[in-house]
PDB file of C-alpha atoms in Angstrom:
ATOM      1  CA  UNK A   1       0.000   0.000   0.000  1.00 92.00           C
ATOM      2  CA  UNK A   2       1.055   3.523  -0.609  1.00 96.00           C
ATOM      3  CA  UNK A   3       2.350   5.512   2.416  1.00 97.00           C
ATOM      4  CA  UNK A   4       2.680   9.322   2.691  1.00 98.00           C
ATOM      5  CA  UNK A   5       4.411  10.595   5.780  1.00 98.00           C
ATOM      6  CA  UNK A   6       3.960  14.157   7.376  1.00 98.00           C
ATOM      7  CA  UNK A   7       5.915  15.407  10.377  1.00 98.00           C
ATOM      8  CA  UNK A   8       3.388  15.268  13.821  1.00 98.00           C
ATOM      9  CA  UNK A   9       3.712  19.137  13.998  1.00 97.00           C
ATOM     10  CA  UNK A  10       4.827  22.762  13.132  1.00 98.00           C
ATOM     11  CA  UNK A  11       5.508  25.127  14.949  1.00 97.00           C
ATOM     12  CA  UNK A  12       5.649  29.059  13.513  1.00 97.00           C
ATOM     13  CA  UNK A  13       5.636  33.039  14.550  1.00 97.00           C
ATOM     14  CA  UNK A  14       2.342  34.779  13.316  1.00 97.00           C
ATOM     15  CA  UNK A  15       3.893  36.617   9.783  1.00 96.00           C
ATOM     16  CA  UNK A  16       6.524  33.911   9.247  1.00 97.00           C
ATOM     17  CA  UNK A  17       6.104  31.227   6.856  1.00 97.00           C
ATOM     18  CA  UNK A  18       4.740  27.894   7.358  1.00 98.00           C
ATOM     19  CA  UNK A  19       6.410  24.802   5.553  1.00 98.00           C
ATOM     20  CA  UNK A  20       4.295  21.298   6.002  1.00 98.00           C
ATOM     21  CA  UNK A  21       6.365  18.162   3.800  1.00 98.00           C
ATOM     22  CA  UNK A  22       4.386  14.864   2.631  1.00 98.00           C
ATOM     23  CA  UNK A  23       6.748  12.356   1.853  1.00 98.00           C
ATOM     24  CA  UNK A  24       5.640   9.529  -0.514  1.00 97.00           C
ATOM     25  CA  UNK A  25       7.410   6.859  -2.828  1.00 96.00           C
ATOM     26  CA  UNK A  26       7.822   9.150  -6.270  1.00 96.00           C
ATOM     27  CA  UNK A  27       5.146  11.193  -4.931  1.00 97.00           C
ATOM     28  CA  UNK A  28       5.991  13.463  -7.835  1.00 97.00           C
ATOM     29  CA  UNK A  29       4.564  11.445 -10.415  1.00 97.00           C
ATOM     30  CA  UNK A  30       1.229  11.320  -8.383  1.00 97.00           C
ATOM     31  CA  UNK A  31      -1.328  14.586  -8.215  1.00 97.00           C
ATOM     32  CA  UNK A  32      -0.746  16.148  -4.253  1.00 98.00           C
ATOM     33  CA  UNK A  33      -4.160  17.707  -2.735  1.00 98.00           C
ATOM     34  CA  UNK A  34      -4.026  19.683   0.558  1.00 98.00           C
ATOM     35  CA  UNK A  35      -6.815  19.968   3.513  1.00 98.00           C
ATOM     36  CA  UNK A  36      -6.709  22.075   6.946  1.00 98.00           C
ATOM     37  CA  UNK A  37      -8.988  20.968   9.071  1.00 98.00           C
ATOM     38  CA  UNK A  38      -9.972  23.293  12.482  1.00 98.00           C
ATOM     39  CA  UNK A  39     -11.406  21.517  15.725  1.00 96.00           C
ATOM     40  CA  UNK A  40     -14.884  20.097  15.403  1.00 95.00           C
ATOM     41  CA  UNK A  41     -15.021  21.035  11.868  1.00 97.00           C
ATOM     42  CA  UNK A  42     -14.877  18.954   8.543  1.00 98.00           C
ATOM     43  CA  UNK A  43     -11.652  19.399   6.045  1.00 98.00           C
ATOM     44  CA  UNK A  44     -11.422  21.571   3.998  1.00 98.00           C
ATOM     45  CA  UNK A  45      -9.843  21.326   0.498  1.00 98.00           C
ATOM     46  CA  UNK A  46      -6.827  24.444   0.321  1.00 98.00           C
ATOM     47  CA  UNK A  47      -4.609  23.284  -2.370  1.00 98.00           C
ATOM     48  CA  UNK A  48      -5.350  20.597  -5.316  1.00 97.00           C
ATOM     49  CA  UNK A  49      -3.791  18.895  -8.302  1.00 97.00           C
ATOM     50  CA  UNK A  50      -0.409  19.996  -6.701  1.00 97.00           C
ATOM     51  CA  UNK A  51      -0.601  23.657  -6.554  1.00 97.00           C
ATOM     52  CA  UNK A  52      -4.001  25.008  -7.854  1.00 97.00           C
ATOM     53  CA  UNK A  53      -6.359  26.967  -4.835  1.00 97.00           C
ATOM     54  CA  UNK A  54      -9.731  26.620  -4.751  1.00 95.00           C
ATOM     55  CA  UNK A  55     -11.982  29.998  -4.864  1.00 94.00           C
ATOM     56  CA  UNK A  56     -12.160  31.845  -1.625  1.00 95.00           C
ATOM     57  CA  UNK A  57      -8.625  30.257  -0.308  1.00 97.00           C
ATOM     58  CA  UNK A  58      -5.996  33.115   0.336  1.00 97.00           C
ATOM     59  CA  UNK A  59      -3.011  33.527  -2.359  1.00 97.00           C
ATOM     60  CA  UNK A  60      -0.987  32.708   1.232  1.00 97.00           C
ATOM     61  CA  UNK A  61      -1.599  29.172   0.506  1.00 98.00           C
ATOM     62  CA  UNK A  62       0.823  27.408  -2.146  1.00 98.00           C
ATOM     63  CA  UNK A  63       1.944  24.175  -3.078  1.00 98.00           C
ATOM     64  CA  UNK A  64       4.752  22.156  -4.710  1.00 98.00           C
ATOM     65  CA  UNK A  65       5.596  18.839  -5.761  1.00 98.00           C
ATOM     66  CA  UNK A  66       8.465  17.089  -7.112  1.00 97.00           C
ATOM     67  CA  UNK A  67      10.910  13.427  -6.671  1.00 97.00           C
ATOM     68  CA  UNK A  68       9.634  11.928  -2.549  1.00 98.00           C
ATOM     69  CA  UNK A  69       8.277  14.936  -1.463  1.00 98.00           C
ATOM     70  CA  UNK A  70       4.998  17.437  -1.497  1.00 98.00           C
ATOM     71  CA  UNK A  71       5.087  20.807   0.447  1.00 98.00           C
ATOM     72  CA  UNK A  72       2.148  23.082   1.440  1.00 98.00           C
ATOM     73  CA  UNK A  73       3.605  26.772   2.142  1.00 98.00           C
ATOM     74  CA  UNK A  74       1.687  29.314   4.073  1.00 98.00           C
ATOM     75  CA  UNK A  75       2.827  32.311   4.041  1.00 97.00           C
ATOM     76  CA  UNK A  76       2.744  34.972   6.392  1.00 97.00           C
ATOM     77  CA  UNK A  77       0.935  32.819   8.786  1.00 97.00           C
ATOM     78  CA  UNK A  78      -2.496  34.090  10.496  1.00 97.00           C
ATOM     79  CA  UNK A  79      -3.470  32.463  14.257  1.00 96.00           C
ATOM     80  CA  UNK A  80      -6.677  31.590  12.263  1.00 96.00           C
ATOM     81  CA  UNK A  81      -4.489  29.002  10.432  1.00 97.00           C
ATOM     82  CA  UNK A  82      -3.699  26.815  13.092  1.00 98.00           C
ATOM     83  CA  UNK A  83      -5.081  23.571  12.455  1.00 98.00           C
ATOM     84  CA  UNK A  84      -4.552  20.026  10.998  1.00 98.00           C
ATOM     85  CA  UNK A  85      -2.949  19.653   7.991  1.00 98.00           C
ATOM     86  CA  UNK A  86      -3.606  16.622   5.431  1.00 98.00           C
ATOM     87  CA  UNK A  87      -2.050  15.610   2.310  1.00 98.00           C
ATOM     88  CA  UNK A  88      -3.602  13.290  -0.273  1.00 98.00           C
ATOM     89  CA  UNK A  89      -3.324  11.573  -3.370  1.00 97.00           C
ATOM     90  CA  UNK A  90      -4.998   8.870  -5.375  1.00 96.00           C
ATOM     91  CA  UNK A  91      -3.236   5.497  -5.904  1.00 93.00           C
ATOM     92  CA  UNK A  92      -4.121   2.822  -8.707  1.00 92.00           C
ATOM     93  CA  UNK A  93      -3.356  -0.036  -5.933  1.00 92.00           C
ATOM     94  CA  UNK A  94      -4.729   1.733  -2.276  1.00 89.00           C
ATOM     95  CA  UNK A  95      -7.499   4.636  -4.331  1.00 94.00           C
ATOM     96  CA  UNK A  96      -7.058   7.200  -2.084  1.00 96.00           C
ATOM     97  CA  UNK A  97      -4.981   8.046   0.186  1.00 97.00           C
ATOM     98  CA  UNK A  98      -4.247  10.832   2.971  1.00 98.00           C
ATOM     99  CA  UNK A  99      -1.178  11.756   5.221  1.00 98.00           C
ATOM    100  CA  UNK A 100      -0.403  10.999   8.979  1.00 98.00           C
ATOM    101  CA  UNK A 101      -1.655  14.622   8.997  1.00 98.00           C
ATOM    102  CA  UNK A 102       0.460  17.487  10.601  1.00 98.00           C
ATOM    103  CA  UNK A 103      -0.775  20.004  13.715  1.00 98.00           C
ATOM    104  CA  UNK A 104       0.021  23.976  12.777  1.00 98.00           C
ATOM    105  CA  UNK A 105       0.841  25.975  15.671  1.00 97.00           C
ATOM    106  CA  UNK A 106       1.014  29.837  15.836  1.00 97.00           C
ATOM    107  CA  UNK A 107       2.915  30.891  18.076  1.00 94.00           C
TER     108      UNK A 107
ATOM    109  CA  UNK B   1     -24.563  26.006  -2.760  1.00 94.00           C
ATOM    110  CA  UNK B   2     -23.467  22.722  -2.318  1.00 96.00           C
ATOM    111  CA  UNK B   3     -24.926  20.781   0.925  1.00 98.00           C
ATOM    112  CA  UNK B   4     -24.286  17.549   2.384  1.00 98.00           C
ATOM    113  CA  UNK B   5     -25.705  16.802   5.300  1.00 98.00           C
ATOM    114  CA  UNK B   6     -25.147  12.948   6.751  1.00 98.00           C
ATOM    115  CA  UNK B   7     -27.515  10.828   8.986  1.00 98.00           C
ATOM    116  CA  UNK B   8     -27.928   7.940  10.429  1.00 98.00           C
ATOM    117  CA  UNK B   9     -25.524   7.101  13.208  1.00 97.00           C
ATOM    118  CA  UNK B  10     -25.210   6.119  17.111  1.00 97.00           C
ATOM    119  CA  UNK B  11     -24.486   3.987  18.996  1.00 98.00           C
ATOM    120  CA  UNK B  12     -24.450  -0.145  18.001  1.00 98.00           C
ATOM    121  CA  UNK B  13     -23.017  -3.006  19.478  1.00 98.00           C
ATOM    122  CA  UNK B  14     -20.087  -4.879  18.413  1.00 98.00           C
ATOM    123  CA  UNK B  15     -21.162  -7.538  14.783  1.00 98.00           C
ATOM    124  CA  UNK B  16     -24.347  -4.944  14.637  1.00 98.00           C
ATOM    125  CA  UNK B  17     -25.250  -3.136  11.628  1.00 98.00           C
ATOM    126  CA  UNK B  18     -25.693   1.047  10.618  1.00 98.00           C
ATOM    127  CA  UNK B  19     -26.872   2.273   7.426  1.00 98.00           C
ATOM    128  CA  UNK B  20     -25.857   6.143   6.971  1.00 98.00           C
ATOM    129  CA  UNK B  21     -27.205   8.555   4.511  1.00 98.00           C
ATOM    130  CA  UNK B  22     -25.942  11.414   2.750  1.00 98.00           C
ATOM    131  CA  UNK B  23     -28.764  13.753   1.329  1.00 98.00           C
ATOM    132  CA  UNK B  24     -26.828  16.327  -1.564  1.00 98.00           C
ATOM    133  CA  UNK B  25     -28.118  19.290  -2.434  1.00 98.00           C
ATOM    134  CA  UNK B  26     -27.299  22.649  -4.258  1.00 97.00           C
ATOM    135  CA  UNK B  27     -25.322  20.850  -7.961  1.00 96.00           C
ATOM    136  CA  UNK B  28     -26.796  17.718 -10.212  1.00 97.00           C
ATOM    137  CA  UNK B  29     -26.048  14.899  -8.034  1.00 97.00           C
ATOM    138  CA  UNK B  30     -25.978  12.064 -10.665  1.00 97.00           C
ATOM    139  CA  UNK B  31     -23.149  13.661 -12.775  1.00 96.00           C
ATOM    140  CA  UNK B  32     -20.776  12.969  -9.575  1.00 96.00           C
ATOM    141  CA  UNK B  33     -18.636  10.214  -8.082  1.00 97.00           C
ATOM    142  CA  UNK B  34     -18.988  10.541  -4.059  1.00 97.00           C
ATOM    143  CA  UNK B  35     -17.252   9.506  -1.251  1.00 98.00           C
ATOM    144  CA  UNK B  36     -16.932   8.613   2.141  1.00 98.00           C
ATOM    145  CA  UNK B  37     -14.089   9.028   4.262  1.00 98.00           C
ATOM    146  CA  UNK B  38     -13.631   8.816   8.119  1.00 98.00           C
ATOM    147  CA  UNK B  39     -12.074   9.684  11.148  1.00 98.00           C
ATOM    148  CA  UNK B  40     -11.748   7.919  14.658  1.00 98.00           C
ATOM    149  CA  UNK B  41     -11.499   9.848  17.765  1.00 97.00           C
ATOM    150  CA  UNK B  42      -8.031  11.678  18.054  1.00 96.00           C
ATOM    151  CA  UNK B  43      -7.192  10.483  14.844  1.00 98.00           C
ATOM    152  CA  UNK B  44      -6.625  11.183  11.093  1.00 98.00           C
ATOM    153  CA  UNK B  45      -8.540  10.900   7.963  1.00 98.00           C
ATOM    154  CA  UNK B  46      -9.268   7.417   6.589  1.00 98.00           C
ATOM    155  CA  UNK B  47     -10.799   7.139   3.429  1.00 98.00           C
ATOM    156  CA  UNK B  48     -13.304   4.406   3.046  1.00 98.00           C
ATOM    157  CA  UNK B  49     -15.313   3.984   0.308  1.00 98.00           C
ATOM    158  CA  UNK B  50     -16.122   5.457  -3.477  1.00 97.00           C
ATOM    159  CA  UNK B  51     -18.987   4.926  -6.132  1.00 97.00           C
ATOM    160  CA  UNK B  52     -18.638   6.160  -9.651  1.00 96.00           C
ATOM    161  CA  UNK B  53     -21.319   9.028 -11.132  1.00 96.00           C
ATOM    162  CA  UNK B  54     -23.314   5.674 -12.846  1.00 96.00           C
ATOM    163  CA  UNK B  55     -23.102   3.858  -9.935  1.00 95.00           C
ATOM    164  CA  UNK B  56     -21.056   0.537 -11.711  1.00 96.00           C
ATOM    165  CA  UNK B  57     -17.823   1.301  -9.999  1.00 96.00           C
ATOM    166  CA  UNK B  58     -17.037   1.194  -6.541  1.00 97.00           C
ATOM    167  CA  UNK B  59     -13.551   0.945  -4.800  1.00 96.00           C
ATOM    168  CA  UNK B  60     -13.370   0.169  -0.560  1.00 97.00           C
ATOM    169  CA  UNK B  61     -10.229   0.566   2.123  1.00 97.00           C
ATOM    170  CA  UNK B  62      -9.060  -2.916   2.796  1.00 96.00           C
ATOM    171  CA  UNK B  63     -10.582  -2.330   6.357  1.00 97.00           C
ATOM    172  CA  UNK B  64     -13.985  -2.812   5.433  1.00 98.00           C
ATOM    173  CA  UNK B  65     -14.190  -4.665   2.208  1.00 97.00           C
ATOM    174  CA  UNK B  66     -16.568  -7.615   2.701  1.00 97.00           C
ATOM    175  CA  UNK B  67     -18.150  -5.270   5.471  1.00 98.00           C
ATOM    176  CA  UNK B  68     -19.539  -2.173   4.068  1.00 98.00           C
ATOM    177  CA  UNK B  69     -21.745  -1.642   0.858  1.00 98.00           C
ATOM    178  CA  UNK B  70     -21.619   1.731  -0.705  1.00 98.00           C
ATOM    179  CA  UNK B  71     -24.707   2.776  -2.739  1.00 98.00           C
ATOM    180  CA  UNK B  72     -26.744   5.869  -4.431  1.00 98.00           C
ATOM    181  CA  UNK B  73     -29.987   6.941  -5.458  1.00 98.00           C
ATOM    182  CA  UNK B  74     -29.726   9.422  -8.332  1.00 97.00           C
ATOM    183  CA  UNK B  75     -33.634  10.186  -7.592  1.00 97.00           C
ATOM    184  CA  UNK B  76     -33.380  11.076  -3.736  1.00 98.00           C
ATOM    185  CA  UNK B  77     -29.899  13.314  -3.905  1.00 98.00           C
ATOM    186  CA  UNK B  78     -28.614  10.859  -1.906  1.00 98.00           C
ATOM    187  CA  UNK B  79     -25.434   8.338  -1.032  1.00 98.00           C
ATOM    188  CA  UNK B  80     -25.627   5.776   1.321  1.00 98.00           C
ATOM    189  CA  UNK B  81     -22.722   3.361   3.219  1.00 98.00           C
ATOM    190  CA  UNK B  82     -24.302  -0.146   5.044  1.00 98.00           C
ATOM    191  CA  UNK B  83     -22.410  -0.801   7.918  1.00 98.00           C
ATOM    192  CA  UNK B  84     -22.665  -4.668   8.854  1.00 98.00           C
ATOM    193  CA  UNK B  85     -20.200  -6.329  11.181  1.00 98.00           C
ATOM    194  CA  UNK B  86     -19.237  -3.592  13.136  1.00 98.00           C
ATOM    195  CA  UNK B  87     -16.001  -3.146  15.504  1.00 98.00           C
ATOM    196  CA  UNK B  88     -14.762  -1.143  17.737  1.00 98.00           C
ATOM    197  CA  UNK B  89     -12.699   0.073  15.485  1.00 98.00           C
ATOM    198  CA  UNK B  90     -14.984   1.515  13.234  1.00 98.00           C
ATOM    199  CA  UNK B  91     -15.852   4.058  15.571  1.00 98.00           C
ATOM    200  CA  UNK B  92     -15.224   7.205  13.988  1.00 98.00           C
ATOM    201  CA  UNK B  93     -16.963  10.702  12.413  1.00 98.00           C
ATOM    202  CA  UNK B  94     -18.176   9.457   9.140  1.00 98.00           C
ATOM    203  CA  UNK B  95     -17.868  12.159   6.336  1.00 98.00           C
ATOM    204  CA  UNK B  96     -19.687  11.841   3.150  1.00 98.00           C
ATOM    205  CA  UNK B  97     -17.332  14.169   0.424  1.00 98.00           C
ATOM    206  CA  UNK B  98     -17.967  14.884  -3.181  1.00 97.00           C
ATOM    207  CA  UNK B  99     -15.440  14.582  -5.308  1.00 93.00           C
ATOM    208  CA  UNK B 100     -13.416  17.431  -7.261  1.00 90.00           C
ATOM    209  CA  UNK B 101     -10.827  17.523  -9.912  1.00 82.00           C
ATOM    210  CA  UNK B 102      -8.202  14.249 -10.484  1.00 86.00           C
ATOM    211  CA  UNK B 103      -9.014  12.766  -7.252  1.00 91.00           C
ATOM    212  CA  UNK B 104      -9.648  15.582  -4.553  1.00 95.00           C
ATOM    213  CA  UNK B 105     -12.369  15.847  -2.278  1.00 97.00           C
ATOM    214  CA  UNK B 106     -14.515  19.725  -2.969  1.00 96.00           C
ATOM    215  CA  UNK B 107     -17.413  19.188  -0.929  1.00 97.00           C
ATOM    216  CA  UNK B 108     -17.546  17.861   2.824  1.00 98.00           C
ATOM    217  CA  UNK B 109     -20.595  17.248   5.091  1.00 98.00           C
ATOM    218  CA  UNK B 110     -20.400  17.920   8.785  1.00 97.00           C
ATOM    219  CA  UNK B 111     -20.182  14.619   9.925  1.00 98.00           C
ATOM    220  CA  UNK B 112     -21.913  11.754  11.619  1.00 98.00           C
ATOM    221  CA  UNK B 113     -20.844   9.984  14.992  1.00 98.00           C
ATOM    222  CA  UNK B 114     -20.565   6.252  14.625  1.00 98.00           C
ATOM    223  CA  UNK B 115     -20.015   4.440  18.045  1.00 98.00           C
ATOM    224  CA  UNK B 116     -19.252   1.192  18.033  1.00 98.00           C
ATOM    225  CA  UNK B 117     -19.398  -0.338  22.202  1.00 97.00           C
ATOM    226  CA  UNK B 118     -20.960  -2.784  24.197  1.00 95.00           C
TER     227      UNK B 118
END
């Protein structure tokens, strides 16, 4: 089965810039999609097919994706953006598949 | 706008059985492949099932092939997952999610509790 792999948590300064890594066998040949998801509350999709942002989601938000690794980049971090991270991609052997999920903290 | 709103959870005992619901509104229903996806307590995201726009396709997470039964009816809006041989383990928020381009998921309901104790 496919396996992507986020670090447990980040921690960052309101303003600063917020780097969040899913790691994932040639996870550049796959299409990367991004979630935050706040306490209590269902995800929410803030990046797809690698780097695209859905209507409404700030410019802050970016992604990349190339060789083992995905990245979702916020910049100039908000304390409204504290929440759970997820990456996910869809595999021909396991469909679909999310990350171990990583915790944003504003400091 | 687009709704989801899920139904149909609780609490069951352990080898019991759960059918959830997922009534869509706000886009055409039938042109879409849906989803469920879920999440235990604490825990991440877990997706769980699919079902192609037509209805001939469906994929499930090796956890609960042979279990669960993923279904829609184009002419009530809605998508339904029946839950038979439950564990504790299955305990989780139960999402229904619509899906967007090459694989993502757009659209989210709230969430259903499924609780799964003696």
């Amino acid at each position: 089965s496919y396996v992507l792999t986020q670090p447990p948590s980040v921690s960052v300064a309101p303003g600063q810039a917020a780097r969040i890594t899913c790691g994932g066998n040639n996870i550049g040949s796959k299409t990367v999609h991004w979630y935050q998801q706040k306490p209590g509350q269902a995800p929410v999709l803030v990046v797809y097919d690698d780097s695209d942002r859905p209507s409404g989601i700030p410019e802050r938000f970016s992604g990349s994706n190339s060789g083992n690794t995905a990245t979702l980049t916020i910049s100039r971090v908000e304390a409204g953006d504290e929440a759970d991270y997820y990456c996910q991609v869809w595999d021909s052997s396991s469909y679909y598949v999310f990350g171990t999920g990583t915790k944003v903290t504003v400091l | 706008e687009v709704q989801l709103v899920e139904s149909g959870g609780g609490l069951v005992q352990p080898g019991g059985s759960l059918r959830l619901s997922c009534a869509a509104s706000g886009f055409t229903f039938s042109s879409y492949e849906m989803n469920w996806v879920r999440q235990a307590p604490g825990k991440g995201l877990e997706w769980v099932s699919y079902i192609s726009s037509s209805g001939g396709i469906k994929y499930y997470a090796d956890s609960v092939r042979g279990r669960f039964t993923i279904s829609r009816d184009d002419s009530k809006n809605s998508l339904y997952l029946q839950m038979n041989s439950l564990r504790a383990e299955d305990t989780a928020v139960y999402y229904c999610a619509r899906e967007a381009s090459r694989g993502s998921f757009g659209y989210w309901g709230q969430g259903i509790l499924v609780t799964v104790s003696s």
